[in-house]
Amino acid sequence: MILDGKALAKRLSVSLREETAAFTAKHGLAPCLATVLVGDDPASAVYVKAKRKACARNGFISKHIELPASTTQDELLALVHELNDDAAVHGILVQLPLPDQISDRVIIDAMDPAKDVDGFHPESIGALVLKRHCFVPCTPKGVMKLIEESGIDCSGKQAVVVGRSPNVGLPAALLLMQANATVTIVHSRTPEDVKKAVIGAADILVVAVGRPHFVKGAWIKEGAVVIDVGINRLDDGRLVGDVEYDTAAERASAITPVPGGVGPMTISQLMANTLQAARDAVAP
Ligand code: GUN
């Protein structure tokens, strides 16, 4: 089975559009996402453009701010405070990575947690750990939605997450555990033999390391569910995932393509989080 995130995101956007239209009609204002792009990283520009297009498609207001690569941390902080104080803005997304002179951490910490639709603020992550009401980071939330909507039950399964980044691997492991899987995290300090043995035992494998073809098809257990979060551009221009797709697809029972797997689900969940932020704002 191909886990078609593009098709699922399209299906989900039908109900999202209806819910957004109902919200807008009831409250006389549409949910608004502020996107902030600092500098001229071409990949970041592509991602932000896709997020703004999703806003337009789904009836959201998109407020976009572009700043030069020379922007200081204080200037960006002032903008974040301004957006925090703007009642018409429900969600704030500052595209990462930021230029070297700006600390991601300082900027994320300055954001109003009630507008943190990325789910990156320490309060959001803390609430996720404790299973409280929170914004769940969009990529791992999209991964779980793709698994659930494909009829795959995580309960009692051995789930392995490759990568422990705070925005993807770590929250993905938490969500899989909360869905009653037995979870193991493989990371850069996991010895080679342990890595292969753990990956080889996975019923559900989520890979988020950002290295092309890092996981070989031969390592994967027959019948495993393989979720590839990676999007890597090769020198020849091709986009490939973190998993060696062709060989993995021969062994997996279900696998995400790259592109068209997890990527569209991330944007779909960003929209869902922004609608949630708008709802919380009118009825906290
Ligand atoms: N850079 C790469 N992915 C993301 C994301 O999901 N959110 C933000 N803010 N920046 C990113």
Short mmCIF file of C-alpha atoms and ligand atoms in Angstrom, two decimals:
data_model
loop_
_atom_site.label_atom_id
_atom_site.label_comp_id
_atom_site.label_asym_id
_atom_site.label_seq_id
_atom_site.Cartn_x
_atom_site.Cartn_y
_atom_site.Cartn_z
CA MET A 1 0.00 0.00 0.00
CA ILE A 2 1.22 3.45 -0.92
CA LEU A 3 0.46 5.92 1.88
CA ASP A 4 -0.66 8.80 -0.33
CA GLY A 5 -0.37 11.91 1.84
CA LYS A 6 -1.23 14.18 -1.05
CA ALA A 7 -4.60 12.47 -1.61
CA LEU A 8 -5.37 12.33 2.12
CA ALA A 9 -4.48 16.01 2.61
CA LYS A 10 -6.83 16.85 -0.27
CA ARG A 11 -9.64 14.82 1.35
CA LEU A 12 -9.06 16.46 4.74
CA SER A 13 -9.09 19.90 3.20
CA VAL A 14 -12.73 19.41 2.10
CA SER A 15 -13.91 19.29 5.73
CA LEU A 16 -11.33 21.88 6.80
CA ARG A 17 -12.71 24.33 4.24
CA GLU A 18 -16.26 23.72 5.50
CA GLU A 19 -15.24 24.17 9.13
CA THR A 20 -13.29 27.32 8.29
CA ALA A 21 -16.22 28.80 6.35
CA ALA A 22 -18.54 28.05 9.30
CA PHE A 23 -16.08 29.69 11.73
CA THR A 24 -15.78 32.77 9.52
CA ALA A 25 -19.56 33.09 9.12
CA LYS A 26 -20.15 32.73 12.87
CA HIS A 27 -17.44 35.08 14.10
CA GLY A 28 -17.21 37.54 11.23
CA LEU A 29 -13.49 36.96 10.78
CA ALA A 30 -11.40 34.29 9.11
CA PRO A 31 -8.57 32.43 10.87
CA CYS A 32 -5.31 34.28 10.16
CA LEU A 33 -1.82 32.79 9.89
CA ALA A 34 1.18 35.13 9.98
CA THR A 35 4.19 33.71 8.15
CA VAL A 36 7.61 35.26 8.69
CA LEU A 37 10.47 34.58 6.29
CA VAL A 38 13.90 35.95 7.18
CA GLY A 39 16.67 35.89 4.57
CA ASP A 40 16.76 34.26 1.15
CA ASP A 41 17.09 30.52 1.68
CA PRO A 42 15.41 29.14 -1.49
CA ALA A 43 14.00 26.00 0.20
CA SER A 44 12.43 28.10 2.98
CA ALA A 45 10.87 30.39 0.37
CA VAL A 46 9.30 27.36 -1.36
CA TYR A 47 7.91 26.00 1.94
CA VAL A 48 6.45 29.36 3.00
CA LYS A 49 4.86 29.85 -0.42
CA ALA A 50 3.18 26.43 -0.10
CA LYS A 51 1.84 27.40 3.34
CA ARG A 52 0.45 30.70 2.04
CA LYS A 53 -1.19 28.93 -0.91
CA ALA A 54 -2.82 26.50 1.53
CA CYS A 55 -4.20 29.50 3.46
CA ALA A 56 -5.73 30.90 0.28
CA ARG A 57 -7.18 27.50 -0.74
CA ASN A 58 -8.82 26.91 2.61
CA GLY A 59 -10.30 30.33 3.37
CA PHE A 60 -7.64 31.55 5.82
CA ILE A 61 -6.15 35.03 5.88
CA SER A 62 -2.40 34.95 5.18
CA LYS A 63 -0.35 37.80 6.62
CA HIS A 64 3.16 37.52 5.25
CA ILE A 65 6.26 39.37 6.40
CA GLU A 66 9.63 39.10 4.66
CA LEU A 67 12.77 40.44 6.30
CA PRO A 68 16.32 40.67 4.95
CA ALA A 69 19.09 38.22 5.95
CA SER A 70 20.74 41.10 7.87
CA THR A 71 17.78 41.36 10.31
CA THR A 72 18.93 41.51 13.94
CA GLN A 73 17.54 39.32 16.69
CA ASP A 74 16.03 42.39 18.39
CA GLU A 75 14.25 43.40 15.18
CA LEU A 76 12.74 39.94 14.79
CA LEU A 77 11.81 39.86 18.49
CA ALA A 78 10.01 43.19 18.07
CA LEU A 79 8.03 41.71 15.15
CA VAL A 80 7.11 38.59 17.17
CA HIS A 81 5.86 40.80 20.04
CA GLU A 82 3.83 42.86 17.57
CA LEU A 83 2.22 39.70 16.14
CA ASN A 84 1.62 38.36 19.68
CA ASP A 85 -0.30 41.58 20.46
CA ASP A 86 -2.28 41.65 17.20
CA ALA A 87 -5.71 40.17 17.98
CA ALA A 88 -6.38 39.65 14.25
CA VAL A 89 -3.47 37.18 14.04
CA HIS A 90 -4.30 33.69 15.36
CA GLY A 91 -1.21 31.72 14.40
CA ILE A 92 2.45 32.71 13.96
CA LEU A 93 4.94 30.74 11.91
CA VAL A 94 8.54 31.93 11.80
CA GLN A 95 10.18 29.79 9.14
CA LEU A 96 13.35 28.01 10.30
CA PRO A 97 16.30 27.99 9.95
CA LEU A 98 17.02 31.61 10.86
CA PRO A 99 20.22 33.47 9.93
CA ASP A 100 23.20 32.77 12.23
CA GLN A 101 22.93 36.04 14.19
CA ILE A 102 19.44 35.05 15.41
CA SER A 103 18.82 32.33 17.97
CA ASP A 104 15.89 30.05 17.01
CA ARG A 105 15.40 29.41 20.69
CA VAL A 106 15.07 33.08 21.67
CA ILE A 107 12.49 33.64 18.93
CA ILE A 108 10.45 30.52 19.69
CA ASP A 109 10.45 31.30 23.42
CA ALA A 110 9.16 34.83 22.71
CA MET A 111 6.12 33.57 20.85
CA ASP A 112 2.73 33.57 22.56
CA PRO A 113 2.10 29.83 23.15
CA ALA A 114 -1.56 30.43 22.20
CA LYS A 115 -0.34 31.34 18.67
CA ASP A 116 2.38 28.68 18.41
CA VAL A 117 0.79 26.71 15.56
CA ASP A 118 4.15 24.99 14.88
CA GLY A 119 4.02 23.47 18.38
CA PHE A 120 7.70 24.36 18.95
CA HIS A 121 7.34 26.47 22.13
CA PRO A 122 8.56 24.76 25.34
CA GLU A 123 5.05 25.12 26.78
CA SER A 124 3.61 23.28 23.76
CA ILE A 125 6.13 20.43 24.02
CA GLY A 126 5.58 20.21 27.80
CA ALA A 127 1.82 20.01 27.29
CA LEU A 128 2.32 17.31 24.65
CA VAL A 129 4.40 15.22 27.06
CA LEU A 130 1.63 15.52 29.67
CA LYS A 131 -1.16 14.93 27.11
CA ARG A 132 -2.73 18.33 27.80
CA HIS A 133 -4.50 20.52 25.24
CA CYS A 134 -1.74 21.83 22.98
CA PHE A 135 -0.53 22.46 19.47
CA VAL A 136 1.07 19.25 18.25
CA PRO A 137 3.99 19.88 15.83
CA CYS A 138 2.59 19.61 12.31
CA THR A 139 4.87 16.96 10.79
CA PRO A 140 4.52 14.30 13.51
CA LYS A 141 0.80 15.13 13.78
CA GLY A 142 0.53 14.57 10.02
CA VAL A 143 2.43 11.27 10.33
CA MET A 144 -0.02 10.01 12.94
CA LYS A 145 -3.02 11.16 10.89
CA LEU A 146 -1.66 9.33 7.84
CA ILE A 147 -1.18 6.14 9.89
CA GLU A 148 -4.63 6.34 11.52
CA GLU A 149 -6.54 7.26 8.35
CA SER A 150 -4.87 4.32 6.56
CA GLY A 151 -6.45 1.95 9.10
CA ILE A 152 -3.14 1.05 10.75
CA ASP A 153 -3.46 0.38 14.49
CA CYS A 154 -0.36 1.29 16.52
CA SER A 155 -1.49 -0.43 19.70
CA GLY A 156 0.92 -3.14 20.82
CA LYS A 157 3.17 -2.62 17.77
CA GLN A 158 6.92 -2.08 17.90
CA ALA A 159 7.49 1.43 16.58
CA VAL A 160 10.96 2.74 15.82
CA VAL A 161 11.74 6.41 15.20
CA VAL A 162 15.04 7.21 13.51
CA GLY A 163 16.05 10.75 14.54
CA ARG A 164 15.45 12.64 17.79
CA SER A 165 14.96 16.25 16.64
CA PRO A 166 12.71 18.30 18.93
CA ASN A 167 10.41 19.22 16.04
CA VAL A 168 9.91 15.79 14.45
CA GLY A 169 11.58 12.67 15.89
CA LEU A 170 10.99 13.34 19.56
CA PRO A 171 7.30 14.36 19.27
CA ALA A 172 6.69 11.49 16.80
CA ALA A 173 8.00 9.04 19.42
CA LEU A 174 5.73 10.58 22.08
CA LEU A 175 2.67 10.38 19.83
CA LEU A 176 3.39 6.76 18.89
CA MET A 177 3.73 5.92 22.58
CA GLN A 178 0.46 7.72 23.31
CA ALA A 179 -1.10 5.55 20.57
CA ASN A 180 0.07 2.55 22.65
CA ALA A 181 3.04 1.45 20.53
CA THR A 182 6.25 0.26 22.17
CA VAL A 183 8.71 2.88 20.99
CA THR A 184 12.47 2.87 20.45
CA ILE A 185 14.45 5.87 19.20
CA VAL A 186 17.53 5.37 17.04
CA HIS A 187 19.89 8.36 16.79
CA SER A 188 23.35 9.42 15.72
CA ARG A 189 25.04 7.79 18.74
CA THR A 190 23.28 4.43 18.33
CA PRO A 191 25.94 1.83 17.42
CA GLU A 192 25.70 0.53 13.83
CA ASP A 193 24.79 -3.07 14.79
CA VAL A 194 22.14 -1.92 17.29
CA LYS A 195 20.70 0.49 14.71
CA LYS A 196 20.21 -2.27 12.15
CA ALA A 197 18.80 -4.74 14.71
CA VAL A 198 16.31 -2.18 16.10
CA ILE A 199 15.19 -1.00 12.66
CA GLY A 200 14.85 -4.64 11.58
CA ALA A 201 12.43 -5.31 14.44
CA ALA A 202 10.13 -2.37 13.65
CA ASP A 203 6.47 -2.96 12.77
CA ILE A 204 6.16 0.80 12.23
CA LEU A 205 9.25 2.74 11.16
CA VAL A 206 9.36 6.55 11.09
CA VAL A 207 12.54 8.02 9.61
CA ALA A 208 13.41 11.72 10.10
CA VAL A 209 17.15 12.28 9.79
CA GLY A 210 17.44 14.47 6.69
CA ARG A 211 20.00 12.24 4.95
CA PRO A 212 19.23 10.74 1.54
CA HIS A 213 18.68 6.95 1.52
CA PHE A 214 19.97 6.66 5.12
CA VAL A 215 17.83 3.56 5.80
CA LYS A 216 18.41 0.69 3.38
CA GLY A 217 15.52 -1.43 2.16
CA ALA A 218 17.34 -4.61 3.24
CA TRP A 219 17.22 -3.52 6.91
CA ILE A 220 13.42 -3.38 6.98
CA LYS A 221 11.24 -6.19 8.33
CA GLU A 222 8.90 -7.87 5.84
CA GLY A 223 5.45 -6.27 6.23
CA ALA A 224 6.60 -3.15 8.12
CA VAL A 225 4.88 0.22 7.77
CA VAL A 226 7.47 2.76 6.59
CA ILE A 227 6.98 6.51 7.05
CA ASP A 228 9.68 8.60 5.39
CA VAL A 229 9.79 12.20 6.64
CA GLY A 230 12.94 13.16 4.71
CA ILE A 231 12.96 15.42 1.66
CA ASN A 232 16.50 15.63 0.25
CA ARG A 233 17.56 17.15 -3.04
CA LEU A 234 20.30 15.18 -4.84
CA ASP A 235 22.95 16.81 -7.05
CA ASP A 236 21.01 15.65 -10.14
CA GLY A 237 17.97 17.62 -8.88
CA ARG A 238 15.89 14.60 -7.80
CA LEU A 239 13.98 14.74 -4.50
CA VAL A 240 14.46 11.62 -2.39
CA GLY A 241 13.60 10.55 1.13
CA ASP A 242 15.67 9.22 4.02
CA VAL A 243 14.71 5.65 3.03
CA GLU A 244 15.92 3.74 -0.02
CA TYR A 245 12.44 3.65 -1.54
CA ASP A 246 12.62 0.97 -4.24
CA THR A 247 14.12 -1.76 -2.06
CA ALA A 248 12.04 -0.76 0.98
CA ALA A 249 8.80 -0.86 -1.04
CA GLU A 250 9.48 -4.55 -1.88
CA ARG A 251 9.42 -5.47 1.82
CA ALA A 252 7.03 -2.95 3.38
CA SER A 253 3.27 -3.52 3.68
CA ALA A 254 2.76 0.25 3.46
CA ILE A 255 5.16 3.07 2.57
CA THR A 256 5.06 6.83 2.00
CA PRO A 257 6.36 8.17 -1.32
CA VAL A 258 8.70 11.20 -1.46
CA PRO A 259 7.41 13.66 -2.53
CA GLY A 260 3.67 13.25 -1.91
CA GLY A 261 3.80 11.40 1.41
CA VAL A 262 4.39 13.27 4.66
CA GLY A 263 4.99 16.75 3.13
CA PRO A 264 1.37 17.54 2.20
CA MET A 265 0.23 16.21 5.60
CA THR A 266 2.45 18.75 7.40
CA ILE A 267 0.74 21.65 5.66
CA SER A 268 -2.69 20.11 6.23
CA GLN A 269 -2.01 19.94 9.98
CA LEU A 270 -0.65 23.50 10.03
CA MET A 271 -4.03 24.62 8.73
CA ALA A 272 -5.81 22.47 11.34
CA ASN A 273 -3.65 24.00 14.11
CA THR A 274 -4.38 27.53 12.86
CA LEU A 275 -8.14 26.88 12.92
CA GLN A 276 -7.70 25.50 16.45
CA ALA A 277 -5.82 28.69 17.45
CA ALA A 278 -8.63 30.84 16.03
CA ARG A 279 -11.27 28.80 17.88
CA ASP A 280 -9.31 29.04 21.14
CA ALA A 281 -9.00 32.81 20.65
CA VAL A 282 -12.75 33.36 20.37
CA ALA A 283 -13.63 30.86 23.12
CA PRO A 284 -10.57 30.43 25.32
N1 GUN B 1 11.51 24.68 8.65
C1 GUN B 1 11.38 23.42 8.19
N2 GUN B 1 10.20 22.89 8.62
C2 GUN B 1 9.61 23.84 9.36
C3 GUN B 1 8.38 23.89 10.08
O1 GUN B 1 7.58 22.92 10.14
N3 GUN B 1 8.11 25.05 10.73
C4 GUN B 1 8.96 26.11 10.69
N4 GUN B 1 8.61 27.20 11.37
N5 GUN B 1 10.11 26.09 10.05
C5 GUN B 1 10.43 24.96 9.39
#
